Coordinates of C-alpha atoms in Angstrom, one line a residue:
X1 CA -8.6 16.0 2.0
X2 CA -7.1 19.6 3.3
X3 CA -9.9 21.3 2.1
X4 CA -12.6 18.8 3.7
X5 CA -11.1 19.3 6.7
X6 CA -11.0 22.9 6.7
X7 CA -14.5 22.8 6.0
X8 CA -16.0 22.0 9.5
X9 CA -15.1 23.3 12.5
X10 CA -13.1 21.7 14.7
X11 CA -15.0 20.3 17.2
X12 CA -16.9 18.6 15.1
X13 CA -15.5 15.4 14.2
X14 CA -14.3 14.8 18.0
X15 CA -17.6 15.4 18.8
X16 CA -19.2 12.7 16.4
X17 CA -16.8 10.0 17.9
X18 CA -17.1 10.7 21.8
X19 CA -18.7 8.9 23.7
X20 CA -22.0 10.5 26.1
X21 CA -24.0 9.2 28.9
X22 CA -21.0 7.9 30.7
X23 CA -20.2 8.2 33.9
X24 CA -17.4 11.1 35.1
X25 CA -14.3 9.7 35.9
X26 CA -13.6 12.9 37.9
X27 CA -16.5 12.9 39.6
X28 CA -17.9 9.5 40.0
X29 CA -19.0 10.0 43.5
X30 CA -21.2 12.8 42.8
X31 CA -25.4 11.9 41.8
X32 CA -24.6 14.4 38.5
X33 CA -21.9 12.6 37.1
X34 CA -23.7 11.1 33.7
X35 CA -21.8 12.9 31.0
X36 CA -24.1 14.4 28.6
X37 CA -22.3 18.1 27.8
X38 CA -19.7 18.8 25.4
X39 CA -17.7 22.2 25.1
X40 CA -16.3 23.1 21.5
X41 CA -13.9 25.9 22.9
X42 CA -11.7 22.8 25.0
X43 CA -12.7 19.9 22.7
X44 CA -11.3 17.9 25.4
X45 CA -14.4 15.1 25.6
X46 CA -17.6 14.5 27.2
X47 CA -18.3 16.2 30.3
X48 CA -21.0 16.2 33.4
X49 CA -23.2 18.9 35.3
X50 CA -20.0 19.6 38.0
X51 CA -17.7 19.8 35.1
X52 CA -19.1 22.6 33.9
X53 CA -17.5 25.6 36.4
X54 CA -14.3 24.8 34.7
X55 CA -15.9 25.9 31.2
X56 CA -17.6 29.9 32.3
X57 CA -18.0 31.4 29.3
X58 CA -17.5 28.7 27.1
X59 CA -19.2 27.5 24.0
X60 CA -21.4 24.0 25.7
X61 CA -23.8 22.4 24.1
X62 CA -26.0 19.5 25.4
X63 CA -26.7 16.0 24.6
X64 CA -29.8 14.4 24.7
X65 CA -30.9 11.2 23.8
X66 CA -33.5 9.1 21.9
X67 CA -33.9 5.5 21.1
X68 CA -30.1 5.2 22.3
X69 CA -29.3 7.6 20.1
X70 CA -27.2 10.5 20.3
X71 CA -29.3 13.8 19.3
X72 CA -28.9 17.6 20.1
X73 CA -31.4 20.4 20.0
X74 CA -31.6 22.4 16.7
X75 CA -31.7 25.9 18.4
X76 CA -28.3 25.1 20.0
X77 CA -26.3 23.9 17.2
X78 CA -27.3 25.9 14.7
X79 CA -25.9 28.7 15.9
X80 CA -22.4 27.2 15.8
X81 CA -22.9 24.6 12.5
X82 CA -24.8 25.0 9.6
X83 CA -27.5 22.1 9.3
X84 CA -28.9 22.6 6.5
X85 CA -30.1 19.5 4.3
X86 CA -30.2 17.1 7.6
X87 CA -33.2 16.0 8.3
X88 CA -34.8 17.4 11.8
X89 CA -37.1 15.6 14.3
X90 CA -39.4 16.6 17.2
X91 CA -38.9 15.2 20.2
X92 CA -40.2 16.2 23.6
X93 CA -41.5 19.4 21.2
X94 CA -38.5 20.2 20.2
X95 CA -36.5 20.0 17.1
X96 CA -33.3 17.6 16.9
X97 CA -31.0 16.1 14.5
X98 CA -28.6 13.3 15.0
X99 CA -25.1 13.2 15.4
X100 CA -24.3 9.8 13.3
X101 CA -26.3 7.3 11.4
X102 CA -28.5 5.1 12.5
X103 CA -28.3 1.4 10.9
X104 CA -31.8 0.6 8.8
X105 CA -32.9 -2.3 6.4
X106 CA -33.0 -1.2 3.2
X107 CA -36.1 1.1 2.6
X108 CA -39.5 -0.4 1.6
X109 CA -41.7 0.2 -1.2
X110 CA -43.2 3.9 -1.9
X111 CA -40.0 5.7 -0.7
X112 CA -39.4 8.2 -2.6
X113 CA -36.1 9.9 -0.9
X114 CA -32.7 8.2 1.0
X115 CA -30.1 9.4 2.7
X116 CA -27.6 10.0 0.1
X117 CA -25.1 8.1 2.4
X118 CA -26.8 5.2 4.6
X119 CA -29.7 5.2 2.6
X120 CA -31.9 5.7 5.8
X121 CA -35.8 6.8 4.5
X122 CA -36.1 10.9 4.8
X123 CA -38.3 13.2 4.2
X124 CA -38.2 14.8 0.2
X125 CA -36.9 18.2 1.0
X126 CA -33.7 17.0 2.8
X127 CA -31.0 14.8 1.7
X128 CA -29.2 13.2 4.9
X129 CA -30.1 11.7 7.9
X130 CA -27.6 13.2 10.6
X131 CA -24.7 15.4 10.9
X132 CA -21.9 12.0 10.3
X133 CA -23.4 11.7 7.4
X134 CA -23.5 15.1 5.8
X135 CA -19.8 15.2 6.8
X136 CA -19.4 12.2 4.8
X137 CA -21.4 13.4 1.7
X138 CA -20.1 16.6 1.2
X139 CA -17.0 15.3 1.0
X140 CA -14.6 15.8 -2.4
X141 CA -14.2 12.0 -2.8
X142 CA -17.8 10.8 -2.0
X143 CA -19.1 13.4 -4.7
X144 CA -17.0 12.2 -7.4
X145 CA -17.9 8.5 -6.7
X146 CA -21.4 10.4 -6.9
X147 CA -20.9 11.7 -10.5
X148 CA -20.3 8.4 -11.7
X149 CA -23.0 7.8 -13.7
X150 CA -25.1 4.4 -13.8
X151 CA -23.8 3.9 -17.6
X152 CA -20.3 4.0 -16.3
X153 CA -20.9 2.4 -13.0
X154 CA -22.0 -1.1 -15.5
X155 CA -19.5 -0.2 -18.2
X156 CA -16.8 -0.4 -15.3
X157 CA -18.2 -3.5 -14.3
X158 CA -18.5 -5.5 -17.1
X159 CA -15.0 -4.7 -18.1
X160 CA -14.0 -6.1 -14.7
X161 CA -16.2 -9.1 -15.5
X162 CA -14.6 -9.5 -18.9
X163 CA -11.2 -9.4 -17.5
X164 CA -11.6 -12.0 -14.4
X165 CA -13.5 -14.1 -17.2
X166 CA -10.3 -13.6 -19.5
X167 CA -8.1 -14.6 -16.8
X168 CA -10.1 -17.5 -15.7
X169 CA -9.8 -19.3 -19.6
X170 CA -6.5 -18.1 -20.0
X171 CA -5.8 -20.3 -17.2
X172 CA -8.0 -23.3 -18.1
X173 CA -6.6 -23.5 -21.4
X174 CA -3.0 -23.6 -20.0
X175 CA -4.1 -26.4 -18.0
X176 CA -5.6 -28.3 -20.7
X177 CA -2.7 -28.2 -22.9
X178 CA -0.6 -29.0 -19.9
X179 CA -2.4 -32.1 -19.6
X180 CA -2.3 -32.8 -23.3
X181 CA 0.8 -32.8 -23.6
X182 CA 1.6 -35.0 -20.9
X183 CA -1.4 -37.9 -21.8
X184 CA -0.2 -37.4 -25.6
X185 CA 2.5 -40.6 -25.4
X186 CA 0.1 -43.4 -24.6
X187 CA 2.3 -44.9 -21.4
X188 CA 3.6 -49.3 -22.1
X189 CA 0.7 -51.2 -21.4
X190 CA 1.5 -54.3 -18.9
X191 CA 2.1 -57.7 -20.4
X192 CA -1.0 -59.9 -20.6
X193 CA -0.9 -63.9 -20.4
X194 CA -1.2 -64.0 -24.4
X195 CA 2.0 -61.6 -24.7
X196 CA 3.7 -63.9 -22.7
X197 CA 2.9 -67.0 -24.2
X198 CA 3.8 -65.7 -27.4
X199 CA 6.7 -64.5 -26.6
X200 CA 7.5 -67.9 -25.2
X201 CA 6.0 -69.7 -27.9
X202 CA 8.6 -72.1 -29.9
X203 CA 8.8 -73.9 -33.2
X204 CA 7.2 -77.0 -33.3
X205 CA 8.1 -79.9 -34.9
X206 CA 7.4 -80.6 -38.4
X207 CA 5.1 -83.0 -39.2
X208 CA 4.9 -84.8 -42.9
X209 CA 1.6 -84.8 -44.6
X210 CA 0.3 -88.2 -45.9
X211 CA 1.0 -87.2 -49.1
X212 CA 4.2 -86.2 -48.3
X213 CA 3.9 -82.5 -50.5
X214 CA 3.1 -79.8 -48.0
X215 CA 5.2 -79.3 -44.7
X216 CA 2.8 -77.4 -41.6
X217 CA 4.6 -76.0 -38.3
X218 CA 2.3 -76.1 -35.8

């Protein structure tokens, strides 16, 4: 993580999350008060056209804007930042690049080349779509989530299946024999009429056959 961060320059990363095209809250009143200019010496947020005779001599570069989207000339940022594999645009003949991604459905048939991060459709000879993104993808811990390879990526997966699938009969099976074990002794059924009259039933009296030899109970 130290040596990510050591890697850009300072400004960068406050720069990405401020907020342009705001207006000044020190000079509201005046007709010049959008905020569109950053400086990289203060780092100390956006700032408008009047703000600027506070930053003489100071490193300020401008924003600019397109489709809502924040964007900043190549021939001033370059000089400060190297942009190399972000994807450029013209606009208003001249070349830009983004500041942060732009959200995108996934790409459509015949694309041949993604952002490496966002997956947003670029051009072959680059590999990201804006400056957030290159921060993102040159990081230590995005490229080793890179160099996981497809195999692996599937391997990992299925083991994971394996063991939620593992868990999952495990925990069936305890159940079943849980409720084995409990239906195993059949529970007393209830007494029916039949029961009860033969428990109640009594001897009868003996009767003598006509032919006085055999002796039935009834």
């Amino acid at each position: 993580m130290v040596e990510d961060e050591e890697k850009w320059p300072p400004w960068l990363k406050p720069l990405l999350r401020e907020s342009f095209f705001v207006q000044c809250k020190l000079h509201a009143d005046s007709h010049k008060s959008e905020c569109n200019m950053y400086c990289l010496d203060c780092v100390n947020g956006a700032l408008c056209s009047v703000c600027l005779h506070l930053h003489e001599d100071h490193r300020v570069i401008q924003i600019r804007r397109s489709s809502y989207h924040d964007v900043i000339r190549v021939s001033e940022i370059q000089k400060f930042l190297d942009i190399s594999s972000v994807q450029t645009y013209v606009i208003n003949s001249a070349k830009v690049v983004f500041l942060n991604e732009r959200p995108q459905p996934k790409p459509g048939k015949g694309v041949t080349n993604t952002c490496e991060v966002c997956e947003r459709s670029l051009l072959d000879s680059f590999r990201f779509c804006s400056l957030g993104c290159k921060i993102v993808g040159t990081s230590k811990i995005f490229e080793r989530k890179k160099k996981i390879s497809p195999e692996k990526k599937h391997l990992i997966m299925a083991v994971s299946d394996s063991d939620d699938s593992y868990s999952s009969n495990s925990h069936t099976r305890r159940r079943s024999n849980h409720n084995n074990a409990t239906s195993f002794t059949p529970s007393t059924p209830p007494p029916t009429a039949a029961s009860f009259r033969a428990v109640k039933r009594r001897k009868g009296i003996p009767h003598r056959a006509p032919m006085g030899g055999l002796i039935i109970e009834c």
